[in-house]
Short mmCIF file of C-alpha atoms and ligand atoms in Angstrom, two decimals:
data_model
loop_
_atom_site.label_atom_id
_atom_site.label_comp_id
_atom_site.label_asym_id
_atom_site.label_seq_id
_atom_site.Cartn_x
_atom_site.Cartn_y
_atom_site.Cartn_z
CA MET A 36 -256.42 135.00 -57.89
CA LEU A 37 -255.88 133.67 -61.38
CA ASN A 38 -258.92 133.77 -63.52
CA PHE A 39 -258.31 132.33 -66.92
CA ALA A 40 -260.17 134.28 -69.56
CA ALA A 41 -260.70 131.21 -71.70
CA PRO A 42 -263.71 131.00 -74.00
CA ALA A 43 -266.76 129.12 -72.73
CA GLN A 44 -267.01 126.80 -75.70
CA LYS A 45 -264.16 125.24 -77.57
CA LEU A 46 -265.91 125.81 -80.87
CA ASP A 47 -265.64 129.53 -80.34
CA SER A 48 -261.90 129.51 -79.72
CA MET A 49 -260.93 130.74 -83.14
CA ALA A 50 -263.25 133.74 -83.03
CA TYR A 51 -262.30 134.46 -79.42
CA TYR A 52 -258.55 134.56 -80.07
CA LYS A 53 -258.99 136.44 -83.33
CA ASP A 54 -260.86 139.12 -81.41
CA ARG A 55 -258.15 139.19 -78.71
CA ILE A 56 -255.45 139.78 -81.32
CA SER A 57 -257.29 142.68 -82.89
CA LYS A 58 -258.30 144.23 -79.55
CA TYR A 59 -255.07 143.91 -77.58
CA LEU A 60 -252.11 142.72 -79.62
CA ASP A 61 -252.05 143.99 -83.21
CA LYS A 62 -251.91 147.79 -82.91
CA GLU A 63 -251.70 148.54 -86.64
CA LYS A 64 -253.66 145.53 -87.95
CA ALA A 65 -250.51 144.56 -89.83
CA LEU A 66 -249.40 141.27 -88.27
CA ASP A 67 -251.49 138.63 -90.02
CA GLY A 68 -248.51 137.61 -92.18
CA TYR A 69 -247.02 135.98 -89.09
CA TYR A 70 -249.82 133.72 -87.95
CA ALA A 71 -252.89 131.71 -88.90
CA LEU A 72 -255.65 130.49 -86.59
CA ASP A 73 -257.57 127.25 -86.89
CA LYS A 74 -259.94 125.36 -84.60
CA GLN A 75 -257.09 123.73 -82.70
CA GLY A 76 -254.64 126.54 -82.19
CA ILE A 77 -252.32 129.18 -83.62
CA ILE A 78 -249.72 128.53 -86.32
CA ILE A 79 -246.73 130.85 -86.34
CA TYR A 80 -244.69 131.81 -89.42
CA ALA A 81 -241.22 133.36 -89.42
CA SER A 82 -242.28 135.90 -92.08
CA PRO A 83 -245.18 136.73 -94.40
CA GLU A 84 -243.15 135.06 -97.22
CA LYS A 85 -242.95 131.82 -95.23
CA LYS A 86 -246.69 131.99 -94.63
CA ALA A 87 -247.30 132.37 -98.37
CA GLN A 88 -245.16 129.25 -98.90
CA GLY A 89 -247.08 127.38 -96.19
CA GLU A 90 -243.90 126.82 -94.14
CA MET A 91 -244.77 127.05 -90.43
CA GLU A 92 -242.35 127.83 -87.59
CA TYR A 93 -244.50 126.01 -84.99
CA LYS A 94 -248.03 125.54 -83.74
CA VAL A 95 -249.42 125.99 -80.23
CA PHE A 96 -252.76 124.43 -79.27
CA TRP A 97 -255.42 126.45 -77.45
CA GLU A 98 -255.37 124.23 -74.37
CA GLU A 99 -251.60 124.62 -73.93
CA ALA A 100 -251.57 128.07 -72.30
CA ALA A 101 -250.21 126.86 -68.96
CA GLN A 102 -247.46 124.73 -70.52
CA LEU A 103 -246.46 127.64 -72.72
CA SER A 104 -246.07 129.94 -69.69
CA ASN A 105 -244.01 127.29 -67.91
CA LEU A 106 -241.68 127.08 -70.88
CA PHE A 107 -240.54 130.63 -70.10
CA ARG A 108 -239.55 129.72 -66.54
CA ASN A 109 -236.11 128.48 -65.57
CA ARG A 110 -234.65 129.38 -68.93
CA SER A 111 -233.86 132.38 -71.07
CA ILE A 112 -236.24 133.70 -73.70
CA TYR A 113 -233.77 132.48 -76.37
CA GLU A 114 -233.85 128.89 -75.06
CA ALA A 115 -237.65 128.91 -74.65
CA THR A 116 -238.03 130.05 -78.25
CA GLN A 117 -235.67 127.35 -79.53
CA LEU A 118 -237.74 124.71 -77.70
CA LEU A 119 -240.93 125.99 -79.34
CA ILE A 120 -239.31 125.82 -82.77
CA ARG A 121 -238.13 122.28 -82.04
CA LYS A 122 -241.66 121.23 -80.99
CA LYS A 123 -242.98 122.31 -84.40
CA ASP A 124 -246.61 121.13 -84.67
CA ASN A 125 -246.48 118.44 -82.00
CA HIS A 126 -248.33 118.81 -78.74
CA PHE A 127 -246.08 119.56 -75.78
CA SER A 128 -247.09 116.13 -74.45
CA GLU A 129 -245.78 114.34 -77.55
CA ASP A 130 -242.18 115.32 -76.87
CA LYS A 131 -240.56 113.64 -73.87
CA GLY A 132 -237.85 116.24 -73.29
CA MET A 133 -240.47 118.92 -73.62
CA GLN A 134 -242.76 117.42 -70.99
CA GLU A 135 -240.20 118.17 -68.33
CA ALA A 136 -239.65 121.67 -69.65
CA VAL A 137 -243.30 122.66 -69.34
CA THR A 138 -244.30 121.01 -66.07
CA ALA A 139 -244.44 123.46 -63.18
CA ASN A 140 -242.76 121.98 -60.18
CA ASP A 141 -244.13 124.28 -57.54
CA ILE A 142 -244.40 122.74 -54.11
CA ARG A 143 -244.29 125.83 -51.91
CA THR A 144 -246.79 125.99 -49.09
CA LYS A 145 -248.27 129.39 -48.57
CA PRO A 146 -248.66 130.86 -45.08
CA LEU A 147 -252.13 132.27 -44.49
CA PRO A 148 -252.51 136.04 -44.62
CA GLY A 149 -253.79 137.81 -41.51
CA PRO A 150 -254.58 141.45 -40.70
CA GLU A 151 -250.95 142.18 -39.71
CA LYS A 152 -249.47 140.30 -42.64
CA PRO A 153 -251.89 140.83 -45.52
CA PHE A 154 -249.29 139.79 -48.12
CA ALA A 155 -248.26 136.57 -46.36
CA GLY A 156 -247.85 133.81 -48.91
CA MET A 157 -247.47 136.21 -51.84
CA ARG A 158 -244.39 136.39 -53.97
CA ILE A 159 -243.71 139.81 -55.38
CA ALA A 160 -240.99 140.67 -57.90
CA ILE A 161 -239.80 144.27 -58.14
CA ASP A 162 -237.78 145.58 -61.05
CA PRO A 163 -236.07 148.93 -60.45
CA GLY A 164 -235.70 150.21 -64.03
CA HIS A 165 -232.25 151.02 -65.52
CA ILE A 166 -228.92 150.60 -63.75
CA ALA A 167 -227.35 153.97 -63.00
CA GLY A 168 -226.46 154.98 -59.46
CA ASP A 169 -224.45 158.02 -60.55
CA MET A 170 -224.54 160.76 -63.19
CA GLU A 171 -221.78 159.22 -65.32
CA THR A 172 -223.69 155.94 -65.74
CA GLY A 173 -226.98 157.88 -66.04
CA LYS A 174 -225.50 159.66 -69.06
CA ILE A 175 -224.39 156.37 -70.66
CA GLU A 176 -227.95 155.05 -70.50
CA LYS A 177 -229.44 158.52 -71.21
CA LYS A 178 -231.62 158.42 -68.11
CA TYR A 179 -230.67 161.56 -66.24
CA ILE A 180 -231.52 165.22 -65.67
CA ASP A 181 -228.69 167.70 -65.35
CA MET A 182 -230.09 171.24 -65.32
CA PRO A 183 -227.80 174.12 -64.43
CA ALA A 184 -228.95 176.69 -61.88
CA ASP A 185 -230.69 179.71 -63.36
CA PRO A 186 -230.45 182.85 -61.21
CA ALA A 187 -233.32 184.41 -63.18
CA SER A 188 -235.67 181.54 -62.37
CA VAL A 189 -237.50 181.23 -59.04
CA THR A 190 -237.80 177.47 -59.43
CA ARG A 191 -234.18 176.77 -60.30
CA LYS A 192 -232.02 178.63 -57.81
CA LYS A 193 -229.92 175.47 -57.47
CA PRO A 194 -228.86 173.00 -60.17
CA ILE A 195 -231.10 169.96 -60.58
CA GLN A 196 -229.41 166.61 -60.98
CA LEU A 197 -231.44 163.41 -61.08
CA VAL A 198 -230.47 159.89 -62.07
CA GLU A 199 -233.54 157.79 -62.87
CA GLY A 200 -231.90 154.43 -62.12
CA GLN A 201 -231.14 155.66 -58.61
CA LEU A 202 -234.70 156.96 -57.99
CA ASN A 203 -236.10 153.64 -59.23
CA LEU A 204 -233.81 151.68 -56.91
CA GLU A 205 -234.59 153.85 -53.88
CA THR A 206 -238.32 153.42 -54.55
CA ALA A 207 -237.91 149.65 -54.98
CA LEU A 208 -235.97 149.24 -51.72
CA LEU A 209 -238.61 151.17 -49.75
CA LEU A 210 -241.44 149.19 -51.35
CA LYS A 211 -239.60 145.95 -50.64
CA GLU A 212 -239.37 146.82 -46.93
CA LYS A 213 -243.08 147.64 -46.70
CA LEU A 214 -244.08 144.43 -48.47
CA GLN A 215 -241.76 142.26 -46.40
CA ARG A 216 -243.13 143.76 -43.20
CA ALA A 217 -246.59 142.82 -44.50
CA GLY A 218 -245.50 139.22 -45.02
CA ALA A 219 -244.58 139.07 -48.73
CA GLU A 220 -241.62 137.24 -50.17
CA VAL A 221 -239.89 139.84 -52.33
CA MET A 222 -237.29 139.54 -55.08
CA LEU A 223 -235.47 142.51 -56.62
CA THR A 224 -233.89 142.15 -60.07
CA ARG A 225 -231.00 144.36 -58.88
CA GLY A 226 -230.25 145.65 -55.41
CA LYS A 227 -227.37 148.16 -55.45
CA PRO A 228 -226.51 151.41 -57.23
CA ASN A 229 -224.82 150.68 -60.60
CA GLU A 230 -225.50 146.98 -60.22
CA THR A 231 -227.04 145.26 -63.24
CA ALA A 232 -229.35 142.24 -63.20
CA PHE A 233 -226.20 140.12 -63.64
CA GLY A 234 -225.04 141.19 -60.15
CA ILE A 235 -222.05 143.12 -61.56
CA THR A 236 -221.56 146.61 -63.00
CA LEU A 237 -221.78 147.49 -66.69
CA GLU A 238 -217.97 147.89 -66.85
CA GLU A 239 -217.46 144.46 -65.32
CA TRP A 240 -219.97 142.95 -67.73
CA ILE A 241 -218.21 144.51 -70.73
CA LYS A 242 -214.93 143.00 -69.52
CA CYS A 243 -216.13 139.53 -68.66
CA CYS A 244 -219.08 138.84 -70.87
CA SER A 245 -219.54 141.13 -73.87
CA ARG A 246 -217.38 139.09 -76.26
CA LYS A 247 -219.21 135.87 -75.51
CA ALA A 248 -222.60 137.62 -75.88
CA ALA A 249 -221.60 139.14 -79.24
CA ASP A 250 -220.32 135.76 -80.46
CA SER A 251 -223.56 133.97 -79.64
CA LEU A 252 -225.79 136.69 -81.14
CA PHE A 253 -223.67 136.61 -84.31
CA LYS A 254 -224.03 132.85 -84.44
CA ILE A 255 -227.84 133.00 -84.32
CA LYS A 256 -227.78 135.88 -86.86
CA GLU A 257 -229.18 138.51 -84.52
CA LEU A 258 -226.04 140.58 -85.24
CA ASP A 259 -224.78 141.02 -88.78
CA GLU A 260 -221.07 140.91 -89.59
CA LYS A 261 -220.65 144.69 -89.65
CA GLU A 262 -222.31 145.18 -86.26
CA TYR A 263 -220.39 142.27 -84.81
CA ASN A 264 -217.01 143.56 -85.98
CA PHE A 265 -217.79 147.02 -84.66
CA LEU A 266 -218.73 145.63 -81.25
CA ILE A 267 -215.65 143.46 -80.82
CA SER A 268 -213.15 146.04 -82.07
CA LYS A 269 -214.27 149.66 -81.81
CA ALA A 270 -217.35 150.05 -79.62
CA GLY A 271 -217.06 152.26 -76.55
CA LYS A 272 -219.06 151.96 -73.34
CA LYS A 273 -222.05 153.87 -74.75
CA GLU A 274 -222.31 151.71 -77.88
CA MET A 275 -221.77 148.52 -75.91
CA PHE A 276 -224.64 149.59 -73.70
CA ARG A 277 -227.04 150.47 -76.54
CA ASN A 278 -226.16 147.85 -79.15
CA LEU A 279 -225.50 144.82 -76.98
CA PHE A 280 -225.96 145.05 -73.23
CA ARG A 281 -229.40 146.65 -72.93
CA ASP A 282 -231.56 143.96 -74.54
CA ILE A 283 -229.55 141.10 -73.05
CA GLU A 284 -229.84 142.58 -69.58
CA LEU A 285 -233.60 143.15 -69.94
CA ALA A 286 -233.94 139.48 -70.93
CA GLU A 287 -231.97 138.56 -67.78
CA ARG A 288 -234.39 140.62 -65.66
CA ALA A 289 -237.31 138.74 -67.24
CA ARG A 290 -235.57 135.39 -66.72
CA LYS A 291 -234.96 136.16 -63.04
CA ILE A 292 -238.56 137.27 -62.52
CA ASN A 293 -240.07 134.27 -64.32
CA ASN A 294 -237.79 131.93 -62.43
CA PHE A 295 -239.03 133.39 -59.13
CA ARG A 296 -242.66 132.68 -60.17
CA PRO A 297 -244.11 135.80 -58.63
CA ASP A 298 -247.81 136.33 -58.02
CA VAL A 299 -247.24 139.87 -59.22
CA THR A 300 -244.42 141.95 -60.72
CA VAL A 301 -243.93 145.68 -60.14
CA ILE A 302 -241.69 147.50 -62.64
CA ILE A 303 -240.65 150.92 -61.39
CA HIS A 304 -239.80 153.94 -63.54
CA TYR A 305 -239.98 157.73 -63.39
CA ASN A 306 -240.95 159.52 -66.59
CA VAL A 307 -239.91 162.72 -68.36
CA ASP A 308 -241.67 165.06 -70.77
CA GLU A 309 -240.61 163.62 -74.16
CA SER A 310 -241.10 166.98 -75.85
CA ASN A 311 -238.68 168.71 -73.46
CA THR A 312 -235.55 168.13 -75.57
CA GLY A 313 -232.40 167.47 -73.54
CA TRP A 314 -234.30 168.24 -70.28
CA LYS A 315 -232.37 171.50 -69.87
CA LYS A 316 -235.36 173.38 -68.47
CA GLN A 317 -238.35 172.47 -66.35
CA THR A 318 -241.71 171.57 -67.87
CA GLU A 319 -245.24 172.35 -66.70
CA LYS A 320 -246.40 168.89 -67.79
CA ASN A 321 -246.81 166.09 -65.26
CA PHE A 322 -248.67 162.80 -65.72
CA VAL A 323 -248.92 159.30 -64.31
CA MET A 324 -249.32 156.30 -66.58
CA THR A 325 -249.04 152.53 -66.28
CA PHE A 326 -248.27 149.97 -68.93
CA ALA A 327 -249.60 146.44 -69.38
CA PRO A 328 -248.53 143.98 -72.13
CA GLY A 329 -249.87 144.11 -75.70
CA SER A 330 -249.88 146.50 -78.69
CA PHE A 331 -247.27 145.01 -81.04
CA MET A 332 -246.30 147.29 -83.96
CA LYS A 333 -245.97 146.06 -87.55
CA ASP A 334 -242.22 145.36 -87.39
CA GLU A 335 -242.32 143.83 -83.91
CA LEU A 336 -242.73 140.17 -84.85
CA GLU A 337 -239.56 139.90 -86.92
CA LYS A 338 -237.55 138.19 -84.17
CA PRO A 339 -238.39 134.61 -83.13
CA GLU A 340 -238.32 135.56 -79.41
CA ASP A 341 -240.92 138.28 -80.01
CA ARG A 342 -243.22 135.88 -81.84
CA ALA A 343 -242.95 133.47 -78.90
CA CYS A 344 -244.01 136.24 -76.49
CA PHE A 345 -246.90 137.19 -78.79
CA VAL A 346 -248.27 133.64 -78.60
CA LYS A 347 -247.73 133.51 -74.83
CA LEU A 348 -249.69 136.76 -74.37
CA LEU A 349 -252.46 135.58 -76.67
CA LEU A 350 -253.06 132.39 -74.69
CA ALA A 351 -252.47 133.51 -71.09
CA PRO A 352 -254.75 135.71 -68.95
CA ASP A 353 -251.74 137.94 -68.09
CA LEU A 354 -252.94 140.80 -70.23
CA GLU A 355 -256.35 141.22 -68.59
CA ASN A 356 -254.97 140.62 -65.10
CA SER A 357 -252.24 143.21 -65.67
CA MET A 358 -254.69 145.75 -67.06
CA SER A 359 -256.86 145.35 -63.99
CA LEU A 360 -253.90 145.86 -61.63
CA CYS A 361 -252.74 148.84 -63.70
CA SER A 362 -256.18 150.46 -63.33
CA THR A 363 -256.12 150.22 -59.53
CA MET A 364 -252.51 151.38 -59.45
CA THR A 365 -253.14 154.40 -61.69
CA ALA A 366 -256.06 155.43 -59.49
CA SER A 367 -253.83 155.08 -56.41
CA PHE A 368 -251.09 157.21 -58.02
CA GLN A 369 -253.56 159.93 -58.96
CA GLN A 370 -255.11 160.03 -55.54
CA ASP A 371 -251.98 159.79 -53.39
CA LEU A 372 -249.49 161.66 -55.55
CA LYS A 373 -251.95 164.25 -56.90
CA VAL A 374 -250.71 163.80 -60.44
CA PRO A 375 -253.27 163.48 -63.27
CA ALA A 376 -253.51 160.39 -65.49
CA ALA A 377 -252.19 160.82 -69.04
CA GLY A 378 -254.74 160.87 -71.84
CA GLU A 379 -253.92 159.52 -75.30
CA THR A 380 -252.87 162.91 -76.66
CA ASP A 381 -250.66 163.83 -73.69
CA ALA A 382 -247.55 162.12 -75.11
CA ALA A 383 -246.82 161.17 -78.73
CA TYR A 384 -245.93 157.51 -77.96
CA LEU A 385 -249.28 156.94 -76.24
CA SER A 386 -251.24 157.43 -79.45
CA ALA A 387 -248.52 156.12 -81.80
CA ASN A 388 -247.44 152.94 -79.96
CA CYS A 389 -250.05 152.08 -77.34
CA ILE A 390 -253.58 150.74 -77.14
CA ALA A 391 -255.71 152.51 -74.51
CA GLY A 392 -256.60 150.23 -71.59
CA THR A 393 -259.56 149.95 -69.28
CA ALA A 394 -259.03 153.28 -67.49
CA LYS A 395 -257.48 156.65 -68.27
CA GLY A 396 -253.70 156.45 -67.85
CA VAL A 397 -253.58 152.66 -68.49
CA TYR A 398 -251.99 151.60 -71.78
CA LEU A 399 -251.02 148.36 -73.45
CA ARG A 400 -247.46 148.75 -74.70
CA ASN A 401 -244.99 146.27 -76.15
CA LEU A 402 -241.89 146.89 -74.02
CA SER A 403 -239.20 144.23 -73.44
CA LEU A 404 -240.45 143.51 -69.93
CA THR A 405 -244.19 143.79 -70.50
CA ARG A 406 -243.64 141.26 -73.30
CA GLN A 407 -241.26 138.83 -71.59
CA VAL A 408 -242.44 138.74 -67.96
CA ASN A 409 -244.94 136.00 -67.12
CA GLY A 410 -248.02 136.70 -65.02
CA THR A 411 -249.65 139.83 -63.67
CA LEU A 412 -247.55 143.00 -63.86
CA VAL A 413 -247.69 146.75 -63.54
CA TYR A 414 -245.11 148.93 -65.31
CA GLY A 415 -245.40 152.24 -63.47
CA GLU A 416 -244.40 155.74 -64.61
CA THR A 417 -245.48 157.82 -61.64
CA LEU A 418 -244.52 161.38 -62.55
CA TYR A 419 -242.33 163.58 -64.78
CA GLN A 420 -238.91 164.17 -63.21
CA ASP A 421 -238.43 167.36 -65.22
CA ASN A 422 -241.71 168.87 -64.02
CA VAL A 423 -241.22 172.23 -62.34
CA LYS A 424 -242.49 171.03 -58.94
CA GLU A 425 -241.41 167.40 -59.07
CA SER A 426 -237.80 168.21 -60.01
CA ILE A 427 -237.46 170.24 -56.80
CA ARG A 428 -239.26 167.65 -54.64
CA LEU A 429 -237.03 164.89 -55.99
CA MET A 430 -233.96 166.85 -54.86
CA GLU A 431 -235.17 167.18 -51.24
CA ARG A 432 -233.93 164.26 -49.19
CA SER A 433 -234.98 163.22 -45.70
CA SER A 434 -234.38 160.24 -43.41
CA THR A 435 -236.60 157.18 -43.62
CA ASP A 436 -237.44 154.74 -40.79
CA GLY A 437 -234.37 152.78 -41.80
CA ASN A 438 -232.30 155.96 -41.45
CA VAL A 439 -231.34 156.31 -45.09
CA GLN A 440 -231.54 159.59 -46.94
CA VAL A 441 -234.16 159.29 -49.65
CA PRO A 442 -236.08 162.01 -51.52
CA VAL A 443 -239.36 162.78 -49.75
CA ARG A 444 -241.20 162.40 -53.04
CA VAL A 445 -239.71 158.93 -53.57
CA GLN A 446 -241.03 157.91 -50.13
CA GLU A 447 -244.50 159.06 -51.24
CA VAL A 448 -244.21 157.14 -54.50
CA ALA A 449 -243.20 153.93 -52.71
CA GLU A 450 -246.21 154.33 -50.41
CA ALA A 451 -248.50 154.86 -53.42
CA TYR A 452 -247.29 151.58 -54.97
CA TYR A 453 -247.85 149.81 -51.66
CA LYS A 454 -251.37 151.20 -51.26
CA GLY A 455 -252.18 150.33 -54.87
CA LEU A 456 -251.21 146.69 -54.27
CA LEU A 457 -253.21 146.59 -51.04
CA LYS A 458 -256.26 148.02 -52.77
CA HIS A 459 -256.00 145.65 -55.70
CA TYR A 460 -255.62 142.47 -53.71
CA PHE A 461 -257.58 143.18 -50.54
CA ALA A 462 -260.22 145.87 -51.04
CA ASN A 463 -263.69 144.44 -51.58
ZN1 LIG B 126 -237.26 154.62 -67.10
#
């Protein structure tokens, strides 16, 4: 399944990777202060000033793509980055401690797929986006729709209340069942309403772990003194969520996924119309889109972890493999859900932050998970929850095979993801 998109001749490496950066990674052509390419590999600098002084952060050699990916398994993004900085301009093989860190120790034996179990032997990670399982938590993470009823409107006789984290989880659980029945080994980053990737709720995390997290971020200078003092003395739940928890939890999702070593990762979200401020009324707009890794903006290499992901994406074939999966998936969404694919002018962030991919509706975008997750992935945004028709469909629940009440539309979305995976891996 893997097909490394490495250049045919070693001599061409520099030109090949230079082209990759400009095509897929550097959206604004503003990142060359952070790296330099030579015949052997890529040299990373902590800032354009450091580059001017000739002071490198580390170097990765072209042939080290596989070791680099392995470095991000079994450890957090912070630890992986620290190991890269320690390596400096040595080869991975020249550092004994490092050897162990980058050797994949994968001895699983795969069962053979058959017609009844097409996914046998495949490992699939599913990430149900966000955490909320109720409106209160949905409001903390600002991923909710709470529209009052409008007697004058034919489409809003009843109030519309949707919590994206819950829709994502319901979709993920249905998809998991389908894939397991078809033989796959499936891992979910979180499995219950209001449960975070740490296996506890946000409130529990704030109680047990926020102080320690703030201390360690302060120590590595990712929080300044003012932010740190605010977090440990005054911050409420909302600020804790935004300023501390969110990024740490996304990194935990990536760590769990990379540790599982999936053949493919499916990240599930439902979108909204960004121009529909506050989502107090329904919108006519409705689009599907999928995101693959890439498209770093000019200020997105300031953190050492982000530079490490940039190098990983440059060397691995993840970007092309993800784009190809995203294309099949977007086609499946359009066909099965009857929602059109978003063009570049259909949402402001698509033209401002993304690079258009190989098909309409497929975009490279530098999100925490597209950046940090190893391997092939699809980050799906299947429809707009605030759309006039979708908002009503998402409120209509019916029983599934497993006898749980799930919105009918969510059942269709889960099926569309399943069919998209089938098509991508098994259609000839
Ligand atoms: Zn979302």
